[in-house]
Each structure stands twice: as structure tokens, then as C-alpha cells.
Coordinates of C-alpha atoms and ligand atoms in Angstrom, one line a residue:
X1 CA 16.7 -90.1 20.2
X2 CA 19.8 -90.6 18.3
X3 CA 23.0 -92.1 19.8
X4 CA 24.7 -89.4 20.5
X5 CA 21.6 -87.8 22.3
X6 CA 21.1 -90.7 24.4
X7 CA 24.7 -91.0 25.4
X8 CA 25.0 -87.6 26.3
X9 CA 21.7 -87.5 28.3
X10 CA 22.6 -90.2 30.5
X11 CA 25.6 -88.1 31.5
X12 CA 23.6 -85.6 32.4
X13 CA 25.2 -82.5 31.1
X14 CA 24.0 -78.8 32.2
X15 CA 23.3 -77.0 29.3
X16 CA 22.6 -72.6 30.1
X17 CA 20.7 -70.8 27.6
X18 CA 21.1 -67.2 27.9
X19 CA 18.1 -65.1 26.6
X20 CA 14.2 -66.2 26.0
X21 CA 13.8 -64.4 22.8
X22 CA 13.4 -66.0 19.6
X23 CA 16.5 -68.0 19.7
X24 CA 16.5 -68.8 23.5
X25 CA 13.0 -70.3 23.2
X26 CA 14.6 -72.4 20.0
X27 CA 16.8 -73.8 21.6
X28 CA 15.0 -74.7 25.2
X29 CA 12.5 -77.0 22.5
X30 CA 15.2 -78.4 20.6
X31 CA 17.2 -79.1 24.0
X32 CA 14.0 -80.8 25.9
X33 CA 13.6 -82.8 21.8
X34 CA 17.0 -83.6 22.2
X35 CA 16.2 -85.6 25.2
X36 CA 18.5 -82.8 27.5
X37 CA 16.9 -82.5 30.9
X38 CA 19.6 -80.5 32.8
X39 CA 18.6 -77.1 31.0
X40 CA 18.8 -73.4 32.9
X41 CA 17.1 -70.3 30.8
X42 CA 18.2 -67.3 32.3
X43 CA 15.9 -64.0 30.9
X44 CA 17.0 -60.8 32.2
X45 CA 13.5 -59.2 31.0
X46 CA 10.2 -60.7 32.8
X47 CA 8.7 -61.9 30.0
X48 CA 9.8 -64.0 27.1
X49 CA 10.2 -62.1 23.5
X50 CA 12.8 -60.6 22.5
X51 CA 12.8 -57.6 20.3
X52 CA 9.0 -58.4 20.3
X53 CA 9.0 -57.2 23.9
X54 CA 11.1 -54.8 23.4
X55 CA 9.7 -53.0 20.5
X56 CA 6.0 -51.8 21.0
X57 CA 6.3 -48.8 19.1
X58 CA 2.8 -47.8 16.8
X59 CA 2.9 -49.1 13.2
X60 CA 5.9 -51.8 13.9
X61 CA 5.5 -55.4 12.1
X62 CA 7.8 -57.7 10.3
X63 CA 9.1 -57.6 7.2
X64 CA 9.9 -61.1 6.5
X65 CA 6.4 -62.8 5.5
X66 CA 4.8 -64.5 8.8
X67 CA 4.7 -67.8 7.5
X68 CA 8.4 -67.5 6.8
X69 CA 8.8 -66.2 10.3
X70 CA 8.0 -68.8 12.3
X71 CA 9.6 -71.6 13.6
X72 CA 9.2 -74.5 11.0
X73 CA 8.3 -77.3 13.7
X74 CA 5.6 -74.2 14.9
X75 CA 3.2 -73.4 12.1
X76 CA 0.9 -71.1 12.3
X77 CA -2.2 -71.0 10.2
X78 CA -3.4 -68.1 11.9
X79 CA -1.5 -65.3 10.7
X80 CA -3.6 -62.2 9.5
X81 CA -1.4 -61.0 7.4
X82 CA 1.5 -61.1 5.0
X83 CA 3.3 -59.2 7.4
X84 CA 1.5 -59.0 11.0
X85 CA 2.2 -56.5 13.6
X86 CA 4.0 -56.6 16.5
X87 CA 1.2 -57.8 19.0
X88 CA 0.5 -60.7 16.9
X89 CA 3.6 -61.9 16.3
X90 CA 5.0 -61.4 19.8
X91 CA 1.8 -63.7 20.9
X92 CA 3.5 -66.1 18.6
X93 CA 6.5 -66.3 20.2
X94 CA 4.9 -66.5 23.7
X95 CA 2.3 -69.1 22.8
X96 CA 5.0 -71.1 21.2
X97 CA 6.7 -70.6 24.5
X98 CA 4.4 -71.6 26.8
X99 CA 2.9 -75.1 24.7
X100 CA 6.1 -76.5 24.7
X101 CA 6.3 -75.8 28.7
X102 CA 9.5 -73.6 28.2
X103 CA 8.0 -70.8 29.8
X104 CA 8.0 -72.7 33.5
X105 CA 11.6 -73.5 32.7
X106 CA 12.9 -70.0 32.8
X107 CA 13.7 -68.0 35.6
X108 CA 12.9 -63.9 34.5
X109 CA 14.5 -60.8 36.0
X110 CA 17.9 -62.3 36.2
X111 CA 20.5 -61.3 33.8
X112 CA 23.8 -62.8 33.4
X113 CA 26.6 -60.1 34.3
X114 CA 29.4 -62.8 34.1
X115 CA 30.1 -66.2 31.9
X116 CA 33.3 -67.8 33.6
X117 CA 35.2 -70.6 31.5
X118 CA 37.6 -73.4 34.0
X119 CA 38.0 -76.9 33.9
X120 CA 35.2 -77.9 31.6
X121 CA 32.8 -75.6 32.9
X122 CA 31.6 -72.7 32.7
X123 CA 30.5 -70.6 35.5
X124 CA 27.6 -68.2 35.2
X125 CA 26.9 -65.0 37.8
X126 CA 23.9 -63.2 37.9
X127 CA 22.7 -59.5 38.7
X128 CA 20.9 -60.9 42.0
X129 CA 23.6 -63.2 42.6
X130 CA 22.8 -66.8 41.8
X131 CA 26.0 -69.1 40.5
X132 CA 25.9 -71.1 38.3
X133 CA 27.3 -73.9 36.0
X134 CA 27.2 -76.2 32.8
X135 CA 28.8 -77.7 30.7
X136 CA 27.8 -75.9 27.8
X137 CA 26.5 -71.8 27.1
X138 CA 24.1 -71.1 24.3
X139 CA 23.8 -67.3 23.8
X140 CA 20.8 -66.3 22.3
X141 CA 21.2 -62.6 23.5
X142 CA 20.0 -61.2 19.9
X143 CA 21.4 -59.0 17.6
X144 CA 19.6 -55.6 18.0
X145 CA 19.2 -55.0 21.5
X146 CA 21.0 -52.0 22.5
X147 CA 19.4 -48.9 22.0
X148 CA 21.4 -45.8 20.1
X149 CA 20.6 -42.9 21.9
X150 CA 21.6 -40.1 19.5
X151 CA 24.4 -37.6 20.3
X152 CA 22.1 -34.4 20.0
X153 CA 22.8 -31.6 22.3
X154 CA 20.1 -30.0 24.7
X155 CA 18.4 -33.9 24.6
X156 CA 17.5 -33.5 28.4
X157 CA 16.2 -29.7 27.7
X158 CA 13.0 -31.0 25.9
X159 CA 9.6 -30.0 28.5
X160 CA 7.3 -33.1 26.2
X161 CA 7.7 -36.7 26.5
X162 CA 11.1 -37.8 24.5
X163 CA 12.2 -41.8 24.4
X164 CA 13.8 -44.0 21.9
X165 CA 11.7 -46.7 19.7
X166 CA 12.6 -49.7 21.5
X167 CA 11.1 -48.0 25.4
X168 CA 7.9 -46.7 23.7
X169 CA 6.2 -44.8 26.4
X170 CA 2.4 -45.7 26.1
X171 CA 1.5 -43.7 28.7
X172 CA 1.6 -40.7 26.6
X173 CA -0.8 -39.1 24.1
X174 CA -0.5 -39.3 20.8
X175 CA -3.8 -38.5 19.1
X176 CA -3.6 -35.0 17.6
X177 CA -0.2 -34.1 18.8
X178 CA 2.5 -32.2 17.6
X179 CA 4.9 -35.6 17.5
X180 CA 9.0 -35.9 15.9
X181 CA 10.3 -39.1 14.7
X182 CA 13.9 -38.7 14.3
X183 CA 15.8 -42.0 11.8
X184 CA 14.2 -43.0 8.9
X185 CA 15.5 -46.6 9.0
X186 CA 12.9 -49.5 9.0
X187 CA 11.8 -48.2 12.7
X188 CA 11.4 -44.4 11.7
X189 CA 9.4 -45.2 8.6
X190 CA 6.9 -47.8 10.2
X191 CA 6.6 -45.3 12.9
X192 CA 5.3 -42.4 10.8
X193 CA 3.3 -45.2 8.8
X194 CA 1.4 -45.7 12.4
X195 CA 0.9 -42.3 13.4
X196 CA 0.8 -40.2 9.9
X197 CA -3.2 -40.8 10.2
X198 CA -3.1 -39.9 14.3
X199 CA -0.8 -36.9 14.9
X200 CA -1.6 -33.8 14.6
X201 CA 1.2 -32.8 13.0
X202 CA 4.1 -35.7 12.4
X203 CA 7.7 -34.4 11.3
X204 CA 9.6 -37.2 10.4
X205 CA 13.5 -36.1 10.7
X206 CA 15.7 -37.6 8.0
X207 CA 19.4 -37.7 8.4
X208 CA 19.5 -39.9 4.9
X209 CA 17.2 -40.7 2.5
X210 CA 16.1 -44.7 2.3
X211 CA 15.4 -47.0 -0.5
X212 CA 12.0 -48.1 -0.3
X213 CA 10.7 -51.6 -1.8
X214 CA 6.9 -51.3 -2.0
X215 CA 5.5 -54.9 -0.3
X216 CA 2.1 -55.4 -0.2
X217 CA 0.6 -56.1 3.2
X218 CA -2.5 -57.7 2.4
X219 CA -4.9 -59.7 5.0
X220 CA -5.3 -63.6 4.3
X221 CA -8.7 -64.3 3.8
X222 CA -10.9 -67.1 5.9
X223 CA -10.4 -69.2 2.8
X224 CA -6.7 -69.3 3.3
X225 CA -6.3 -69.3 6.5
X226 CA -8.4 -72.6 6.0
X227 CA -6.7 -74.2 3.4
X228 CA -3.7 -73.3 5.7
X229 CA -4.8 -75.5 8.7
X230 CA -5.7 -77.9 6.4
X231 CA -2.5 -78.4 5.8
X232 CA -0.2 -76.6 8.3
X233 CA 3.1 -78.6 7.5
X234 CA 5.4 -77.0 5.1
X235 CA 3.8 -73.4 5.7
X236 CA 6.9 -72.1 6.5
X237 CA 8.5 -73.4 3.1
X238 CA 7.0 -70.3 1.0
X239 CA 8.8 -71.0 -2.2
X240 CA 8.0 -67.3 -3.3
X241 CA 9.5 -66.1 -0.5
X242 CA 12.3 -68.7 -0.9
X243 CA 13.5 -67.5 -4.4
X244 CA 13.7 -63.8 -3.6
X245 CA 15.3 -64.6 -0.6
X246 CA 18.2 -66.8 -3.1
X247 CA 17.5 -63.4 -5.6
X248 CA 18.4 -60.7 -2.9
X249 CA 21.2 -62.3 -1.4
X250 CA 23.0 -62.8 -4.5
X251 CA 22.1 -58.7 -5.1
X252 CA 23.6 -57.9 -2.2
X253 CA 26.5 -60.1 -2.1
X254 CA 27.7 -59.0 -5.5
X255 CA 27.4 -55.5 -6.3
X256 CA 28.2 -56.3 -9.9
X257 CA 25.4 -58.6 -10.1
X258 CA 22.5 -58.5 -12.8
X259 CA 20.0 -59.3 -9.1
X260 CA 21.2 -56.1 -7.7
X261 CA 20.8 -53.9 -11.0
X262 CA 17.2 -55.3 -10.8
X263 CA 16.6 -54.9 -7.3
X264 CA 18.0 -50.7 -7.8
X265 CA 15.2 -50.3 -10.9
X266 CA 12.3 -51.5 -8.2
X267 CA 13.2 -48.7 -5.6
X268 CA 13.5 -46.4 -8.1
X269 CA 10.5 -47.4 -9.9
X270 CA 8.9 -47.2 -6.4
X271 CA 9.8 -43.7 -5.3
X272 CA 9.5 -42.0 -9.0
X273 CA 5.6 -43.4 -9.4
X274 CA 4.8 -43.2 -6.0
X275 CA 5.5 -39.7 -4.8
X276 CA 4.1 -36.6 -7.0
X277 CA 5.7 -33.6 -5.5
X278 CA 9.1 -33.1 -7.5
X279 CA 11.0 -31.6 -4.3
X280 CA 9.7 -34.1 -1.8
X281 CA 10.8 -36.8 -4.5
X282 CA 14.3 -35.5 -4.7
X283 CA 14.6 -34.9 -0.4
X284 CA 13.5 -38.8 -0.9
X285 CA 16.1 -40.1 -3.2
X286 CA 19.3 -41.9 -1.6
X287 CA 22.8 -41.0 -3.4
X288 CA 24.0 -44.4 -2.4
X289 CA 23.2 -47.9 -3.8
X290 CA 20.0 -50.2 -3.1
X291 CA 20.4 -52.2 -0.3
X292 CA 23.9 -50.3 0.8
X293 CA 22.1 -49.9 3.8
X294 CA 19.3 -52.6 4.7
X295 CA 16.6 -52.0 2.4
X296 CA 13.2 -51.1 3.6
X297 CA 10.3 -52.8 3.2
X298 CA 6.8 -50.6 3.3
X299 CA 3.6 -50.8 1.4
X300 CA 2.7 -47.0 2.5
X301 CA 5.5 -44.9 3.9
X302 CA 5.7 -42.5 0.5
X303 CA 2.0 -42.4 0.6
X304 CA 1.9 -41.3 4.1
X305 CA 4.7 -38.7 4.3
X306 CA 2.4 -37.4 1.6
X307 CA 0.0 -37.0 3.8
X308 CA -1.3 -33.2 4.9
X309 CA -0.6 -33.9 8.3
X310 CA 3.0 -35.1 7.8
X311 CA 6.3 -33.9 6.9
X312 CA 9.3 -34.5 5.7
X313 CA 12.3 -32.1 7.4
X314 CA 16.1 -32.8 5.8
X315 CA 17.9 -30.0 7.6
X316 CA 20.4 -30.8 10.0
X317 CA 19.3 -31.0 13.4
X318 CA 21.3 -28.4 16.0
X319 CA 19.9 -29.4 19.1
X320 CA 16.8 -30.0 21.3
X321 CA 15.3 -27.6 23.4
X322 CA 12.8 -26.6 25.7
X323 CA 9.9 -26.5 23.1
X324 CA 11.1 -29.1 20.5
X325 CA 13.9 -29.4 17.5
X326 CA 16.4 -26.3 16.2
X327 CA 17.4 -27.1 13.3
X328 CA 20.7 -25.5 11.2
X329 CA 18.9 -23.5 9.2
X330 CA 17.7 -21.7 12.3
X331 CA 13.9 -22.8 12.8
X332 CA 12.5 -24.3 15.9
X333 CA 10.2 -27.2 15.3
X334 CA 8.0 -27.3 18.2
X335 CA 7.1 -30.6 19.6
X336 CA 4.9 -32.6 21.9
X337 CA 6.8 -35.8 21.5
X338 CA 9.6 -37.1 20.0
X339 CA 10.3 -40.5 18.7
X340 CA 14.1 -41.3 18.5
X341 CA 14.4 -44.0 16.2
X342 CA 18.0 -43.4 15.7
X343 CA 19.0 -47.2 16.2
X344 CA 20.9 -49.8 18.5
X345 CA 24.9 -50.6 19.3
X346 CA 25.1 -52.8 16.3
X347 CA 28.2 -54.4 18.1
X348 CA 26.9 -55.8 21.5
X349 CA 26.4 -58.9 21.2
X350 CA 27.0 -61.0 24.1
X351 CA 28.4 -57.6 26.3
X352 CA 28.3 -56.2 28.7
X353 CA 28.6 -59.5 29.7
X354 CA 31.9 -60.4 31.2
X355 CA 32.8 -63.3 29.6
X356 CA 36.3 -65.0 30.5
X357 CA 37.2 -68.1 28.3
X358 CA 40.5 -70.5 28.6
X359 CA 43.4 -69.8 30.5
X360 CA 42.0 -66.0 31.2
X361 CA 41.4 -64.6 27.4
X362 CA 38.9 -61.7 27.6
X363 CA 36.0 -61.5 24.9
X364 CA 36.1 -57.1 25.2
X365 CA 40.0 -58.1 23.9
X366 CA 39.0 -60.8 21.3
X367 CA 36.3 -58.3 19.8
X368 CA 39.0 -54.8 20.7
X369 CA 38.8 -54.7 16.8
X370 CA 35.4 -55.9 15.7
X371 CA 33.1 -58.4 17.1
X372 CA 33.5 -62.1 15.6
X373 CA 32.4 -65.4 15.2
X374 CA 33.2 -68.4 13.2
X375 CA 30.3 -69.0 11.3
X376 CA 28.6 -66.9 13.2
X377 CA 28.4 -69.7 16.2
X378 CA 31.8 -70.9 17.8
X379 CA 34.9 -68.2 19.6
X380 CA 38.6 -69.8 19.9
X381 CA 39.4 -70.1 23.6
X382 CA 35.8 -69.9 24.3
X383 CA 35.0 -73.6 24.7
X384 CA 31.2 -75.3 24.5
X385 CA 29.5 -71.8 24.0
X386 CA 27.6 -71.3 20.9
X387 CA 26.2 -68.1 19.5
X388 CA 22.9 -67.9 17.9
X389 CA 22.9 -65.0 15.6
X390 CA 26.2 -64.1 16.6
X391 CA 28.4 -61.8 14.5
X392 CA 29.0 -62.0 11.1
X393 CA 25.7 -64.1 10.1
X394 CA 23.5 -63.4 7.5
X395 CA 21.3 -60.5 9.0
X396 CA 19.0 -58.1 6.8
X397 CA 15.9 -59.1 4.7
X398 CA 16.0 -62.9 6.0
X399 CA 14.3 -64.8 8.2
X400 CA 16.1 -64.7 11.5
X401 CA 14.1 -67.7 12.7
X402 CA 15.4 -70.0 9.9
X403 CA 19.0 -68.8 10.5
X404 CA 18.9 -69.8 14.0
X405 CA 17.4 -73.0 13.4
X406 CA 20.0 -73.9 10.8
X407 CA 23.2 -72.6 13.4
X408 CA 21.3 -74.8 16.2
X409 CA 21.2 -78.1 14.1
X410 CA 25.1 -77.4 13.6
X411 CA 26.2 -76.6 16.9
X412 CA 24.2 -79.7 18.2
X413 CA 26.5 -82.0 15.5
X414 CA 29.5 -80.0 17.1
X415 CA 28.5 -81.7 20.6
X416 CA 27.3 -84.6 19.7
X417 CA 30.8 -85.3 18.3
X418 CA 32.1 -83.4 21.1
X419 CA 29.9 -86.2 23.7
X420 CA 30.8 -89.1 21.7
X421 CA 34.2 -89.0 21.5
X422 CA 34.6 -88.3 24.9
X423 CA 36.0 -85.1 24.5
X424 CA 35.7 -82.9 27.5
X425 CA 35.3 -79.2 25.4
X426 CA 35.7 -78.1 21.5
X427 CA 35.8 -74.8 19.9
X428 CA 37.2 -72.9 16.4
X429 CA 40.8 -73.6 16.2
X430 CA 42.4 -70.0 16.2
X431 CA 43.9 -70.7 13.0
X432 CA 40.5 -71.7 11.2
X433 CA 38.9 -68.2 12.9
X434 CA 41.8 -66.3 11.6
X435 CA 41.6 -67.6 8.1
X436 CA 37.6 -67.1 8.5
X437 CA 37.8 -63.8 9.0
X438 CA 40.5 -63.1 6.8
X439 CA 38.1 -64.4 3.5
X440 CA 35.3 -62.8 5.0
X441 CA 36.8 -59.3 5.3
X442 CA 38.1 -59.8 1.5
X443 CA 34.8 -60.9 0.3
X444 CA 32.7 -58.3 2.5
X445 CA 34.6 -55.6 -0.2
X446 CA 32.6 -56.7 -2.8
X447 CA 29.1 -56.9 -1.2
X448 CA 26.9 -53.9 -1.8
X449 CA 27.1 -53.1 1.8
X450 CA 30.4 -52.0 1.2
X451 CA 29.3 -49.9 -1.6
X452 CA 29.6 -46.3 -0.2
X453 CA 26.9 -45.6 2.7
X454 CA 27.1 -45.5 6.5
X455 CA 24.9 -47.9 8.1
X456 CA 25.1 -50.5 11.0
X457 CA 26.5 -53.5 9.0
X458 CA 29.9 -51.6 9.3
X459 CA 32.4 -52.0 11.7
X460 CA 34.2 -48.9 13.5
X461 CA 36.9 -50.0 10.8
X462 CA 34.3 -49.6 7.8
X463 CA 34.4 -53.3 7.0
X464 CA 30.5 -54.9 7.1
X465 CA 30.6 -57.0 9.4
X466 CA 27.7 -59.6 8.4
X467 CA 27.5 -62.6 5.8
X468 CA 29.1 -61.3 2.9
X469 CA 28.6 -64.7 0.9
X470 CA 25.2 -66.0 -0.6
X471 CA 22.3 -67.4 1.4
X472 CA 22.7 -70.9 -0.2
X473 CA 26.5 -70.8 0.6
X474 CA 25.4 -70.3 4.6
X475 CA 23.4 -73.2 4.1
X476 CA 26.0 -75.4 2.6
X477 CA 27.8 -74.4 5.5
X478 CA 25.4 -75.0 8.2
X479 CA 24.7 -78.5 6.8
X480 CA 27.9 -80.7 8.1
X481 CA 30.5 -79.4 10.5
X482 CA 34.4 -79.1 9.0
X483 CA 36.1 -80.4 11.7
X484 CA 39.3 -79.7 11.1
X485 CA 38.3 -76.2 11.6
X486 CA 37.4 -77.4 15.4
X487 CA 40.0 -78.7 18.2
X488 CA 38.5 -81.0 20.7
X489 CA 40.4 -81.9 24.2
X490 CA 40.0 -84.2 26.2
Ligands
NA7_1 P1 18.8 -48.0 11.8 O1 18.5 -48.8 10.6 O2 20.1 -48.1 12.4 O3 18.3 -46.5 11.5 C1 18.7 -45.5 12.4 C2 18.2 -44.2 11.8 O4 18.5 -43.1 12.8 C3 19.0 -43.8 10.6 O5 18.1 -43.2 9.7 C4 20.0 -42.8 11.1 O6 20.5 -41.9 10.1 C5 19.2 -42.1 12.1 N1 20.1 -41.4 13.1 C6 20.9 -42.0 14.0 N2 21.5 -41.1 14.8 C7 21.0 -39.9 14.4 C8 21.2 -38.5 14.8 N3 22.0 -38.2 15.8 N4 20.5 -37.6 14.2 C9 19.6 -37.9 13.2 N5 19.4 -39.1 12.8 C10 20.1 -40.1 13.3 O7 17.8 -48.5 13.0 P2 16.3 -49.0 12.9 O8 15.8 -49.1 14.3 O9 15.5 -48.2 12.0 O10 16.4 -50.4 12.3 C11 17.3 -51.3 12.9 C12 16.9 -52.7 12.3 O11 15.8 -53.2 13.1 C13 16.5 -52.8 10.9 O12 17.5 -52.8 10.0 C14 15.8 -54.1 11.0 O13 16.7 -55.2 10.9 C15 15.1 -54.1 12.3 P3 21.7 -42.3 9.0 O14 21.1 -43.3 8.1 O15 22.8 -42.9 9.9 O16 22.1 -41.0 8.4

């Protein structure tokens, strides 16, 4: 254990982790490594996992490659594929969970409804009731958690079984129904990829078109999944996987960029070789840029919607009734489920959490405008709590996993310096957030995000509100704490 560990654990501090997702069960290892013993996990769900508990929906899996999405002290040689499903990977996350006995250290079914800040501590309330406090808050409440329930009139009219992605109702049928999946973001289009072989009939509902990158989903074979636990170690370093990742975020980053102009001749390539019909080609084909919105990953979504059973429908939707879908155009698309993946509240975060920082200041009036962090990880007036994925990190086609671990190795150098200076709390100065967001809002103009579509990397304001800078500039970040960007008190 380094010194600042030691020194720090022999004081005992409380640390509260809020969320066993991904990120929650990150940082319950790295707390136990870090020789931390006074840890609370508070999981509002029953069950660890995240978005891989919440999303069970037919045909979901990852589109960052498994070994990339793991945790790089967690290898898995196992993997089945270049991009498993859902099952597979949420076994991961609880198997992960469970062998580093982080599992017995959370207590489920109680969510947080308050985070208090006096005094050096903060206080924490739950639902049920239980108080209590730490020193220091790590939220690892996710990024996507919020469901979007569309604004479609009649919604509560419909007689068949109606829900959103993330509350897939497996109770009912779906073999040989008459089934509506309404979105065609990454959700929509691995949702008719699952069921374009099962339903009966499957409309898929497309407000606007996606661009599609074709990605291969091929099984590993024995061989390699040998030669993988042969040598399990650096698994997670996938240098492929590592250059396009460098690649894509300087596309997206720079609209101007040679990368981008490259990565916009792929999804074009894709659609204008993969699907044959000249009209369904041209419902398909986005007026906006590649990668404006996030770009979607699937090796067979233009080959299913192709498929005699399924259907692509572009006119507006009126409302929902009785029977199924009106659309404008007058027609009544009868239905015996429908699918809503329209999406989550992009700009939750920590909320509905009340969360009260020094000397009274409200995070619902810090985030009035748009939700913020510096670097993603540290609030002004919000002393010792830390975000994991918080606002304004690099989300999209990158390994969320590696993100988090990167943000946790900084915000432990933040307390270590914190612990062995004696300081009693640190956080962003308001004058280094300010100035944070002030180059990040300038920069976010030329990022491709900002490059003429709607999508949920915008603010209410219209500004993209994630990383607008390069991967390897995150990094550089992450690496060493600026200090002078932090005020420490004593
Ligand atoms: P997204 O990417 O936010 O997609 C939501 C989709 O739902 C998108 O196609 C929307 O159309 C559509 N939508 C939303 N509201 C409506 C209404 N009222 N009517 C019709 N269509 C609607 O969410 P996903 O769940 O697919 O993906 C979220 C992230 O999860 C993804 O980026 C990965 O990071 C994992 P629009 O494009 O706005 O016209």
C-alpha cells in the first residue's frame, strides 16, 4: 500500500459509493486494494449491474469489443464473441462482483434520495430511511439510466402489451406476433436485429434515419479462447481496438478532419452495398453527418429490415390507439406489442437525488443550465464527491469501463493529496470549472456532434455536452491531477 493509502486507512475514513453498476463495483475493488475498510455501497436495484440489469431487451449486446469491455485487472478469456450479449456480459459484471466479495458489501433496495454536505461530511438519506455518513461520496449512478418515455398521444389507449426498452416485459409473447419498435437508435436497431427472424410481423418506426457501421460479430473459436487463458494479462489492451478508438475520436472531435471524411465513406459504403431496394435505401439514408448522432454499430440490421417479415415505416406517428399505431398519413398499424426504444433523460445524472453541497448550494441550481463536471469527476462547492462518468466525459463508441478506471486512478491522487496534507475536504475551484466549461463549450462547436442533428449529446441549449477533445487528450488529463485547478481546506 502506498503512503498515502496507509496514512489514510489508519484514520479510518468512511468512504459511500452510490450505485453497484459498472463503476460502483470499480470502485468497491479499488477501495478494499486501496487498503479502505470503512466502505458503504448503497444499490437502489436488488441486484448488481447496471444497465446490464436494466436492459434485457431481445437482440441487445455491446458494441465495444468484450475484451475491451472489461475491467483490465478482470480478464476474461471466456468471452464468446467479439461483441457478446447482454446475458453474458451482465454475468461478467456479477461474477466480477461477487469474487472480489463486493457483492456481501452492498446493501440492495435502498436508494439514496438525499446527499447532505456539513462539516467535513457528508450525510446520506435513504428511501427506507437509514442515515448515513463519510467522509467522501463516489457516484457511480451511470449515465443512461432514465428512461424517455415518448410524448405520443393515446399511449395508455393501446389493448397489447406496450413498455420501453430498458423494462422489457418477458412475460409477454413474442413469437409470431404482430410487434412495433419505435427509435431506431442503437436500442431500436438491435431490437429488430433480435426479433426480425421471431415476429410475425416487425414494424420498425423511424423518426430519423441512422448511420450504420457494419461490425462483424464473429464467435472466438476454442483455439482462442485458449491461447487467451494462456495468457489472460493484457487482454484488455486490444491494440486494434486501441487505434480506431485514437481514429474515431479524432473524427468526431474534428469535423474537418481527414478520420471523419473516412469514417462518412464506410457508412455510406455500408448502406449503398448492403441494401438492394432503391426506396428502402433512400428511407435509410441520414441527411446529417456520420457520427452527428452516436454511430451505430451492427453486423445485420440492413439485412434484417430486409427481411419479408419486417418493415421499415417513416411516416410520422399521430398517436396510439386501441389496436396499435395511426400514423399522419392516416393508416392504422395494428399491433400486438410495441417496443418503445425512444431513449433515456440524457441529463440525470446524480438526480433526483437531492444533493446539498457547502454552505447550502443546490446541485438542481448548479446544473439549472446544463449538467457539469470538471473533468467529468469533481463539482465546486461539492466537496470529496467524485463522479464516475459524470457529465461531460467521453461517452459514445468507447469503452466506459476504461474511462471509469482512468477518472478512479485520478480522483484517488485527489485524496491522497487531500489525506496527506491534512486537508479536511478539496474540490474544483469555481474559477477552474468556469474556465473548464467555457473551453469546452468553445471546442464542443467544432466536434461533429455539433454538426446539424438532434441527438442526446445536446444540451436543452444545443451545446453537446460530452468530451469534445480527443481520447488521448482525456488521458493526458486523467494522468496527474492540476492542482491549482483544486482548493483544499483545512
Ligand atoms: P437514442 O440513441 O436516444 O435513440 C432514441 C430513438 O428514439 C431515436 O431514434 C429517436 O428518434 C427515437 N424517438 C424518441 N422519441 C420519439 C418519438 N416520440 N417518436 C418517435 N421516435 C422517437 O436511445 P437508445 O436507447 O437507442 O440508445 C441510447 C444509448 O444506449 C446508445 O447511444 C448507446 O450509448 C447505448 P430521433 O433520432 O430523435 O429522431
Amino acid at each position: 500500500m502506498e503512503e498515502g493509502a496507509a496514512h489514510r486507512a489508519q484514520k479510518d475514513l468512511r468512504f459511500i459509493v452510490i450505485g453497484a453498476g459498472m463503476a460502483g463495483i470499480l470502485c468497491a475493488i479499488k477501495l478494499k486494494e486501496a487498503g479502505y475498510r470503512n466502505v458503504a455501497i448503497f444499490e437502489k436495484a436488488d441486484r448488481v449491474g447496471g444497465t446490464w440489469r436494466e436492459n434485457t431487451y431481445p437482440g441487445l449486446t455491446c458494441d465495444v469489443p468484450s475484451h475491451s469491455y472489461t475491467y483490465s485487472f478482470a480478464p476474461n478469456p471466456d468471452w464468446t464473441r467479439h461483441f457478446p450479449g447482454g446475458p453474458e456480459i451482465y454475468a461478467y459484471f456479477e461474477g466480477v462482483a461477487q469474487k472480489y466479495g463486493v457483492t456481501e458489501q452492498i446493501q440492495f433496495n435502498e436508494e439514496i434520495v438525499s446527499c447532505v454536505y456539513g462539516d467535513g461530511l457528508w450525510t446520506v438519506e435513504t428511501k427506507s430511511g437509514i442515515v448515513d455518513q463519510a467522509e467522501y461520496v463516489l457516484a457511480a449512478t451511470g449515465v443512461l439510466h432514465h428512461p424517455a418515455m415518448p410524448d405520443i398521444p393515446g399511449i395508455d389507449s393501446f389493448e397489447g402489451a406496450i413498455f420501453h426498452s430498458a423494462r422489457w416485459d418477458h412475460t409477454v409473447p413474442l413469437d409470431g406476433k404482430r410487434i412495433a419498435v419505435v427509435g431506431s437508435g442503437s436500442t431500436g436497431v438491435q431490437i429488430v436485429s433480435g426479433l426480425a427472424e421471431r415476429a410475425g410481423r416487425l414494424q420498425h418506426f423511424q423518426r430519423s434515419p441512422q448511420w450504420i457501421i457494419a461490425a462483424e460479430n464473429t464467435p472466438y473459436t476454442e483455439e482462442e479462447r485458449a491461447s487467451f487463458r494462456a495468457n489472460p494479462g493484457n487482454l484488455h489492451l486490444d491494440e486494434g481496438f486501441i487505434a480506431r478508438t485514437r481514429i474515431f475520436s479524432k473524427a468526431v472531435s474534428d469535423a474537418n478532419s481527414a478520420e471523419i471524411e473516412d469514417l462518412e465513406a464506410r457508412v455510406l459504403a455500408n448502406l449503398e452495398t448492403s441494401v438492394t431496394d432503391p426506396v428502402l435505401r433512400e428511407k435509410l439514408r441520414p441527411t446529417y453527418r456520420a457520427a452527428c448522432k452516436r454511430i451505430i454499430m451492427s453486423p445485420d440490421y440492413y439485412e434484417k429490415i430486409q427481411m419479408p417479415a419486417a418493415e421499415l415505416v417513416t411516416a410520422k406517428i399521430e398517436r396510439i390507439e386501441a389496436k396499435g399505431i395511426r400514423t399522419t398519413d392516416g393508416q392504422l398499424h395494428e399491433q400486438d406489442v410495441i417496443a418503445l426504444a425512444t431513449g433515456f433523460k440524457a441529463d440525470m445524472f446524480l438526480r433526483p437525488m437531492n444533493v446539498v453541497g457547502r454552505g447550502g448550494v443546490q446541485l438542481n441550481d448548479l446544473w439549472a443550465k446544463r449538467p457539469s463536471a470538471y473533468l467529468a469527476v469533481s463539482l465546486p462547492d461539492f466537496p470529496n464527491l467524485f463522479l464516475l462518468n459524470g457529465p461531460t466525459g467521453p461517452v459514445g463508441n468507447f469503452s466506459l469501463i476504461d474511462i471509469a478506471e482512468q477518472q478512479l486512478k485520478y480522483i484517488f491522487k485527489l485524496i491522497d493529496a487531500t489525506e496527506a496534507g491534512d486537508y479536511r475536504e478539496i474540490s474544483v475551484t469555481r474559477e477552474a470549472m468556469a474556465d473548464y466549461d467555457k473551453r469546452r463549450i468553445e471546442r464542443a462547436k467544432g466536434t461533429i456532434f455539433a454538426s446539424g442533428c438532434k441527438s442526446w449529446y445536446l444540451d436543452a441549449e444545443g451545446v453537446p455536452t460530452i468530451w469534445p477533445w480527443t481520447f488521448d487528450e482525456f488521458r493526458e488529463r486523467m494522468a496527474a491531477p492540476d492542482f491549482q485547478c483544486y482548493e483544499m481546506i483545512a
